[in-house]
C-alpha positions as a printed NumPy array, in Angstrom:
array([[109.743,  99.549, 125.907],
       [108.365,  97.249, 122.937],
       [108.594,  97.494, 118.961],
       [106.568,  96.257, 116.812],
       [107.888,  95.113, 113.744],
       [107.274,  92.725, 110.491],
       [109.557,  89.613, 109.433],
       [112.32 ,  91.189, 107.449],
       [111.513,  91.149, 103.77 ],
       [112.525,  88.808, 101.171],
       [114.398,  91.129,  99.121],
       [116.357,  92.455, 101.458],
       [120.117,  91.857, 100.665],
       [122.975,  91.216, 102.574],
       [126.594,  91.394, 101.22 ],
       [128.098,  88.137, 100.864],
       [131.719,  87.721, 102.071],
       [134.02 ,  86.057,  98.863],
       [135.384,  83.383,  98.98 ],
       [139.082,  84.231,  99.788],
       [141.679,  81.555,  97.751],
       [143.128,  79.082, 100.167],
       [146.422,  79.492, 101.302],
       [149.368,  77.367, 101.391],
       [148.995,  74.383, 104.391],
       [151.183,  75.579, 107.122],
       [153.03 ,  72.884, 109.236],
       [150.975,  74.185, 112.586],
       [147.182,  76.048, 112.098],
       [147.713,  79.735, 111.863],
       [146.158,  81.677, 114.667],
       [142.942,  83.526, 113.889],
       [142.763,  86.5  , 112.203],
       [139.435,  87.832, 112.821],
       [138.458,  90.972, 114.087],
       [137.362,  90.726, 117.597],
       [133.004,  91.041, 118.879],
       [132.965,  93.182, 121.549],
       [130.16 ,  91.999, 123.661],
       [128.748,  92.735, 126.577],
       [130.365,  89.628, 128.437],
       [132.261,  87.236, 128.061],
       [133.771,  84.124, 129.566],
       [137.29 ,  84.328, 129.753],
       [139.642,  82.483, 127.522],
       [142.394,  80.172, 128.938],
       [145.66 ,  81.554, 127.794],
       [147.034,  78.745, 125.244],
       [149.438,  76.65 , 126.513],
       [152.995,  77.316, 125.063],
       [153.351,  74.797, 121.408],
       [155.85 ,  72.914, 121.258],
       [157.548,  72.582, 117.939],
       [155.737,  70.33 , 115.823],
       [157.263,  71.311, 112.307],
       [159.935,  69.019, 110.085],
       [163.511,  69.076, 110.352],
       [164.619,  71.824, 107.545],
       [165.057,  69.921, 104.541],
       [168.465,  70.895, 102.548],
       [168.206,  73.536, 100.142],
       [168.199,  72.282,  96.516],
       [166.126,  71.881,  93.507],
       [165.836,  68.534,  93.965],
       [162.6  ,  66.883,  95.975],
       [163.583,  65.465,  98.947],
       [162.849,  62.042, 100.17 ],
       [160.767,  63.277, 102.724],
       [158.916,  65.34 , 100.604],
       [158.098,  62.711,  98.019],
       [156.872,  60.349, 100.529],
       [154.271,  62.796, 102.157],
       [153.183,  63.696,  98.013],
       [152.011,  60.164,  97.968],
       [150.686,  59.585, 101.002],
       [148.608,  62.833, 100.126],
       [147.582,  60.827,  96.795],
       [146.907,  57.648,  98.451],
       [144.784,  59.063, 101.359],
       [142.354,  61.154,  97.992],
       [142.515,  58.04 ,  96.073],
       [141.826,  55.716,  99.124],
       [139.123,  58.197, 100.917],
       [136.961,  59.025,  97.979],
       [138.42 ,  61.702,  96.851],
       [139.557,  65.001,  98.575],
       [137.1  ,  64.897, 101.232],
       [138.087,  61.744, 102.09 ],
       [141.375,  63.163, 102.819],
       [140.482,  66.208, 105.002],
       [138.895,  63.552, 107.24 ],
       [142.091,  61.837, 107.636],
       [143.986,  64.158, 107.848],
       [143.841,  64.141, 111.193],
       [141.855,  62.541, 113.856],
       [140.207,  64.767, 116.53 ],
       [141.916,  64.545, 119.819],
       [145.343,  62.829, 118.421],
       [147.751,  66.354, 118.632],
       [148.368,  69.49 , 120.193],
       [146.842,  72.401, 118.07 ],
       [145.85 ,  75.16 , 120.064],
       [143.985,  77.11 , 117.058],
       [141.982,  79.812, 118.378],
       [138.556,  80.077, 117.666],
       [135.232,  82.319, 119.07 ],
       [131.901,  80.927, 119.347],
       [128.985,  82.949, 120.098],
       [126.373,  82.378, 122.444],
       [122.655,  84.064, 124.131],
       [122.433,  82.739, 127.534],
       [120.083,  80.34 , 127.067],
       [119.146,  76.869, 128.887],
       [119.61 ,  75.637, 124.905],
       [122.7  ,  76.118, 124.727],
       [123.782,  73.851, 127.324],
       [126.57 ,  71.367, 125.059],
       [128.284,  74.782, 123.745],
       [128.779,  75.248, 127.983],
       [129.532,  71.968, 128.303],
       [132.338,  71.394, 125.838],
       [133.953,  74.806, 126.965],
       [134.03 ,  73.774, 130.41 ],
       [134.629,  70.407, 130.302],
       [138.029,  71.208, 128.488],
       [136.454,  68.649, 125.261],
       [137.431,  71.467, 122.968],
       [140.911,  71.678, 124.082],
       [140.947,  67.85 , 123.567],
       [140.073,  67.972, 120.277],
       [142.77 ,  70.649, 119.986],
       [141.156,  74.009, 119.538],
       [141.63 ,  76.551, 122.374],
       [138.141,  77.956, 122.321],
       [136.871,  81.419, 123.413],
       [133.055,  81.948, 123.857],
       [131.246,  85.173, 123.754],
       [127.749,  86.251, 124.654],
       [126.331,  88.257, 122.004],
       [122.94 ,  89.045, 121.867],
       [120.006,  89.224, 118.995],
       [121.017,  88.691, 115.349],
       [123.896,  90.329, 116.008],
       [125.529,  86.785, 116.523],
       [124.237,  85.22 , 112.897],
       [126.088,  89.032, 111.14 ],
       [129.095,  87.905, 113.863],
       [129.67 ,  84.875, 112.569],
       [129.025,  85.86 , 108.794],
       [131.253,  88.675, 108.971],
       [134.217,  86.524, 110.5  ],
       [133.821,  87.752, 113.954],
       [132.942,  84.237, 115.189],
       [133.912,  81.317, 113.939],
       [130.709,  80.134, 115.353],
       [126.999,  79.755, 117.637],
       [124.309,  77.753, 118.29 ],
       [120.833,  78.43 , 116.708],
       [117.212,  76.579, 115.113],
       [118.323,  76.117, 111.582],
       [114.595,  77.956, 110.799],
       [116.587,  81.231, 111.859],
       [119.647,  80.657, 110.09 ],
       [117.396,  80.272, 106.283],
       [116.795,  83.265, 105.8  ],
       [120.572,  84.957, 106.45 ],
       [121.602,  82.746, 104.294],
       [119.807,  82.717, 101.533],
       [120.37 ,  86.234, 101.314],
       [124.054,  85.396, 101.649],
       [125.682,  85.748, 104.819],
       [128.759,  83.638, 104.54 ],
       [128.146,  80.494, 106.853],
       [126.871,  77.278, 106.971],
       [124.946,  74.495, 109.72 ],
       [127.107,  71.033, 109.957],
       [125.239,  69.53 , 112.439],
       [121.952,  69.147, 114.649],
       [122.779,  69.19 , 118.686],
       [119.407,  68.01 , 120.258],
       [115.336,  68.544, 120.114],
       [113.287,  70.636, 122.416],
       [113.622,  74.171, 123.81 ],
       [111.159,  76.294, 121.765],
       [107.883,  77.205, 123.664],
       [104.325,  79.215, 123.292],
       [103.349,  80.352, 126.426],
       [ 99.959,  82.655, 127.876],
       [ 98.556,  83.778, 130.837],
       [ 97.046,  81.034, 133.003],
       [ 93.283,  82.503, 132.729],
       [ 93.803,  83.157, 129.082],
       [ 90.884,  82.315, 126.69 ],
       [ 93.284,  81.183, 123.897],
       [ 93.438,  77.581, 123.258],
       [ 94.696,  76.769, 120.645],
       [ 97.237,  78.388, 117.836],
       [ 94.606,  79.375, 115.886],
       [ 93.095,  81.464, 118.762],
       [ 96.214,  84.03 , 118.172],
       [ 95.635,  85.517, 114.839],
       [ 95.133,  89.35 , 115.055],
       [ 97.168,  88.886, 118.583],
       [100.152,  90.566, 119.822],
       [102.819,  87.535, 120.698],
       [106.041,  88.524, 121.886],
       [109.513,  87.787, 120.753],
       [113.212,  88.545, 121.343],
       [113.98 ,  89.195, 118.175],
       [112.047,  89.657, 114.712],
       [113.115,  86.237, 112.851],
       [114.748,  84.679, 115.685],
       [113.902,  81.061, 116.498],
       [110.652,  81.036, 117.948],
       [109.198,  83.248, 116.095],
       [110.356,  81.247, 112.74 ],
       [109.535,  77.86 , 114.116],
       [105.883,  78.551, 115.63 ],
       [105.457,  80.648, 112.544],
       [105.235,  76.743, 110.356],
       [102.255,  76.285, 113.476],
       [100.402,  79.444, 112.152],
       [100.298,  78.043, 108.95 ],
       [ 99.023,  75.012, 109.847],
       [ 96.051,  76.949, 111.867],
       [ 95.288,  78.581, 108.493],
       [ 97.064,  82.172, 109.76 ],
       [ 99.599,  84.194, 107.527],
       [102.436,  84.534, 110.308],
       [103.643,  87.872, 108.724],
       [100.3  ,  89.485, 108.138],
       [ 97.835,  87.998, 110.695],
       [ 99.638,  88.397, 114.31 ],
       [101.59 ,  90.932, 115.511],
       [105.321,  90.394, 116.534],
       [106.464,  92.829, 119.55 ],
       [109.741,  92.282, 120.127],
       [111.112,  92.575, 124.256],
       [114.714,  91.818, 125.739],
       [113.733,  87.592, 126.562],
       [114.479,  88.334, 130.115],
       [111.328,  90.94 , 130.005],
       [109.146,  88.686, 127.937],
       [107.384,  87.508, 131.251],
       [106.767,  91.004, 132.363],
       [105.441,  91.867, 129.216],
       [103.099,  89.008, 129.427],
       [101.675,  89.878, 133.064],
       [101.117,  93.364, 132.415],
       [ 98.84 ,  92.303, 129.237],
       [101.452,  94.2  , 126.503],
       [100.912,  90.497, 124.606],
       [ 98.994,  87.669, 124.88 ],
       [101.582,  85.021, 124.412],
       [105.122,  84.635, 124.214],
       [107.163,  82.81 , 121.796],
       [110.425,  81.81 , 122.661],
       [113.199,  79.865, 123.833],
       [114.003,  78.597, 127.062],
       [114.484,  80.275, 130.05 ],
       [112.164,  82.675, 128.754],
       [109.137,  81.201, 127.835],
       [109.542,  78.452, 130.537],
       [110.065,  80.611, 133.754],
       [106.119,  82.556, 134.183],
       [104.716,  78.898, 133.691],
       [106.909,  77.335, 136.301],
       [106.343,  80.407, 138.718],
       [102.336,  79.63 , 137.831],
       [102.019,  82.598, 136.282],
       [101.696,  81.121, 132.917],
       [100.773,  77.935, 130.743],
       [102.023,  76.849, 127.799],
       [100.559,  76.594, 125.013],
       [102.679,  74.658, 122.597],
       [106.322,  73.569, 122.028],
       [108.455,  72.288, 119.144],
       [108.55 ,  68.631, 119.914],
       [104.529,  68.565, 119.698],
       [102.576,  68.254, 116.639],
       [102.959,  68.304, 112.891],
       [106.42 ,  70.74 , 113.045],
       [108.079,  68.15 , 115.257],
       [111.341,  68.605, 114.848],
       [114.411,  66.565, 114.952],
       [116.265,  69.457, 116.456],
       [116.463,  72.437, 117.741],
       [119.995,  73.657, 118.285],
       [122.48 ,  73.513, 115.069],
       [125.978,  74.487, 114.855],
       [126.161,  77.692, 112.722],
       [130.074,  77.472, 111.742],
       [131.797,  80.744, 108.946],
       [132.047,  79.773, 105.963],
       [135.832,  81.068, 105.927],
       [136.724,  78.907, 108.364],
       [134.6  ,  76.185, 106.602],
       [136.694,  76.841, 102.838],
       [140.192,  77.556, 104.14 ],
       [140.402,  75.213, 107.635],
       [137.842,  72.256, 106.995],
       [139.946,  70.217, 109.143],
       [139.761,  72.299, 112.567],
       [135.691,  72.964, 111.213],
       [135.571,  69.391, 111.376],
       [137.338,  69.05 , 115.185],
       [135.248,  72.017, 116.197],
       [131.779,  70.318, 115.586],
       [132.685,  67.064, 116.736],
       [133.681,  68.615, 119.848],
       [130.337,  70.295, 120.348],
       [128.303,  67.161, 119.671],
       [130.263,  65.385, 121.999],
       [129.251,  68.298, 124.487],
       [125.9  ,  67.759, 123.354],
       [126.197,  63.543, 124.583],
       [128.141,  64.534, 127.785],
       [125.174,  67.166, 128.514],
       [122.492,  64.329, 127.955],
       [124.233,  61.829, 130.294],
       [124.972,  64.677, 133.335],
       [122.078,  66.411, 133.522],
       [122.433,  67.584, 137.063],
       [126.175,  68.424, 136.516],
       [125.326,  70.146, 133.443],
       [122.407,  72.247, 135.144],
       [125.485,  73.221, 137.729],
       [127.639,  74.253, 135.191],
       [124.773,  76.78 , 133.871],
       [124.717,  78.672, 137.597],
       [128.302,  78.443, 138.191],
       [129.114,  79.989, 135.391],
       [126.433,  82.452, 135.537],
       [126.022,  81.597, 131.581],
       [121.722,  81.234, 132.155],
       [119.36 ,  83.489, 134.747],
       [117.905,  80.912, 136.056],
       [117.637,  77.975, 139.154],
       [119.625,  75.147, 138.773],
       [116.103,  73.139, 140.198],
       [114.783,  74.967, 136.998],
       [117.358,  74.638, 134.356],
       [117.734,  70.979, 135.408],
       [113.76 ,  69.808, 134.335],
       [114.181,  71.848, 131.52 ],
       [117.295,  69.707, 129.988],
       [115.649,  66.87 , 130.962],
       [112.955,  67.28 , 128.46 ],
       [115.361,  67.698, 125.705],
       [116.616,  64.915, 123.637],
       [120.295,  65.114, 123.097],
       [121.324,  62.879, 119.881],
       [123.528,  64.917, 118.08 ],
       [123.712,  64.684, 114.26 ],
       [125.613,  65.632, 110.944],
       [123.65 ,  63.32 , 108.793],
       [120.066,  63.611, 110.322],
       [120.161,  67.754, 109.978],
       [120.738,  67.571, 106.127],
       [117.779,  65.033, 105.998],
       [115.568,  67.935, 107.908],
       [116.273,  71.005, 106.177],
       [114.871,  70.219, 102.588],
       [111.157,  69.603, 104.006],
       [111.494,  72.016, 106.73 ],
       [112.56 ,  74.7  , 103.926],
       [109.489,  73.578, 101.516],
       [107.265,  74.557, 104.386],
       [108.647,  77.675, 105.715],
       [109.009,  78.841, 102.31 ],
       [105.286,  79.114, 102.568],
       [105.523,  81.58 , 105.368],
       [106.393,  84.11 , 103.214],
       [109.624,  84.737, 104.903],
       [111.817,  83.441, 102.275],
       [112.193,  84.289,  98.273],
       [108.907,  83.351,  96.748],
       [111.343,  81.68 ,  93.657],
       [113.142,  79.749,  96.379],
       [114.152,  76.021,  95.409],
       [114.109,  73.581,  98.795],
       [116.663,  71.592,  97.779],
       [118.782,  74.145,  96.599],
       [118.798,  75.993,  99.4  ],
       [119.388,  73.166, 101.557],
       [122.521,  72.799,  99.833],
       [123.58 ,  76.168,  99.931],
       [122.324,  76.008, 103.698],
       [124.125,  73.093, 104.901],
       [128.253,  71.865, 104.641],
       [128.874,  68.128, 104.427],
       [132.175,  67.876, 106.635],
       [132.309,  63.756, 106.539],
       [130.72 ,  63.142, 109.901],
       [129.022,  59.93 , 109.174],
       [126.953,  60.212, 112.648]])
């Protein structure tokens, strides 16, 4: 059964988590703390391999500073004076891959095609590399973007277009870093009459979710046809894995959305697509970000930082296995679809992960969507790029 349903409004609010005071640096990451999602599945986590003990010797008791403890003060002061201050020192503070950590950490996820280096660095073991023992968790909607502001996940996967608006009404998290292009899709029945974009206005287009990321990227394509994207179509939101159906029995006339969803009627012939989000003048440099808590972000910037390198370099092992990564999908039952299927679809993508090249997309992309209507009319670009994006010193 379908709602319909408008883009959420601009002065809606959502409570922003505070930023709790840091806590003393423990010799080993603490455990997390966070309350746990309850989804509907989940993969299961591999139990943590028992740490060995990687504290100091106990240093006497005394008033006096110890030797030891002098020594690491100024290697502390050299590595902020050396690396540009103190982000210069969280980055050296410890290379990625160099020691046993083991921190726990939850990263959400929908099931789709997408998502494909989140899958990859889970099952690869590149997390547990980089020292993190990594649970992931299907959770469904924008259930995962409250998730991960709330604390619930540390993390997910997600078109930075979706993420603006959360954020800017101040759900605590942040995107640190663009995972690859491609994956968004229009689609309509083969013997439709619509053409174009601009053949949609006053049309019923369905969705997975009001504000998710089709529906905010393809809403920048409205625009462009000259239709207002939250007055002139109507949004009917389906489960994605009942989009197609929808679309067959004439419900809507197009579907927006990501893949499997949008891609499976037009590779079973019953559909066409229409457009996608590597075509035309809202090309985008990527689709997938990494969505990371801003907790996590203020209080554990190092094991942020290990995190999101680990998931780009899922995104790069992803782009050079195609076939193995399409395999991975079915095995692990993480996406409804072929492996024949899943594999074209990744092989349209463009996987070239990037810290650097997201922050240099969000301050256009958020002058244009602001004229969508979907965000604060007073919204400043680059302000909210700032507030929108966390510069963890990944120079790639």
């Amino acid at each position: 059964m379908s709602t319909s349903s408008q883009p959420p409004r601009s002065d809606d609010e959502h409570p922003e988590t505070g930023a709790g005071a840091a806590a003393p640096e423990p010799t080993e990451p603490a455990a997390a703390n966070h309350e746990a999602v309850e989804p509907e599945s989940a993969s299961a986590a591999t139990a943590p391999d028992e740490e060995e003990d990687l504290g100091s010797p106990e240093e006497p008791a005394g008033p006096a500073l110890s030797r030891r403890k002098l020594l690491a003060g100024a290697g502390v002061a050299a590595a902020v004076v050396a690396g540009g201050g103190l982000a210069g020192w969280l980055t050296t503070r410890r290379t990625p891959g160099s020691g046993k950590v083991n921190r726990a950490l939850k990263i959400g996820y929908g099931g789709g095609v997408c998502e494909a280096p989140l899958y990859v660095a889970y099952q690869e073991k590149i997390f547990e590399k980089h020292g993190l023992d990594v649970q992931i968790v299907k959770t469904g909607g924008d259930e995962i973007k409250d998730a991960v502001g709330a604390g619930k996940l540390d993390g997910a996967p997600g078109i930075f277009f979706s993420w603006l608006k959360p954020i800017e009404q101040g759900i605590d998290a942040k995107l640190a870093t663009g995972l690859h292009e491609g994956c968004l899709r229009i689609a309509v029945p083969t013997d439709s009459p619509i053409k174009t974009v601009a053949d949609l206005r006053n049309k019923p287009i369905g969705v997975a979710a009001i504000g998710d990321s089709a529906m905010s990227f393809f809403s920048l394509d409205l625009l462009d046809a000259g239709i207002n994207p939250s007055q002139d179509v109507e949004w009917k939101v389906y489960p994605g894995d009942q989009l197609g159906d929808a679309l067959a029995k004439g419900e809507i006339v197009a579907i927006a959305g990501s893949d499997p969803n949008a891609l499976l009627p037009t590779l079973k012939g019953k559909a066409r697509e229409l457009t996608n989000n590597t075509q035309g003048a809202n090309r985008e440099q990527f689709c997938c970000a990494t969505a990371i808590n801003g907790r996590l972000l203020r209080e554990e910037p190092d094991i942020a930082r290990a995190l999101v390198t680990a998931w780009a370099e899922g995104s790069r092992w992803a782009g050079a296995n195609v076939t193995q990564t399409a395999a991975l999908e079915v095995a692990n039952k993480y996406v409804a679809a072929d492996q024949s299927i899943i594999e074209a679809t990744l092989k349209t993508y463009g996987f070239d992960p990037s810290a650097a090249r997201l922050r240099g997309a969000l301050e256009p992309g958020i002058e244009k969507f602001a004229k969508t209507g979907y965000l604060d009319r007073k919204t400043d670009p680059r302000s909210l790029a700032d507030k929108v994006y966390v510069d963890l010193g990944l120079t790639w």
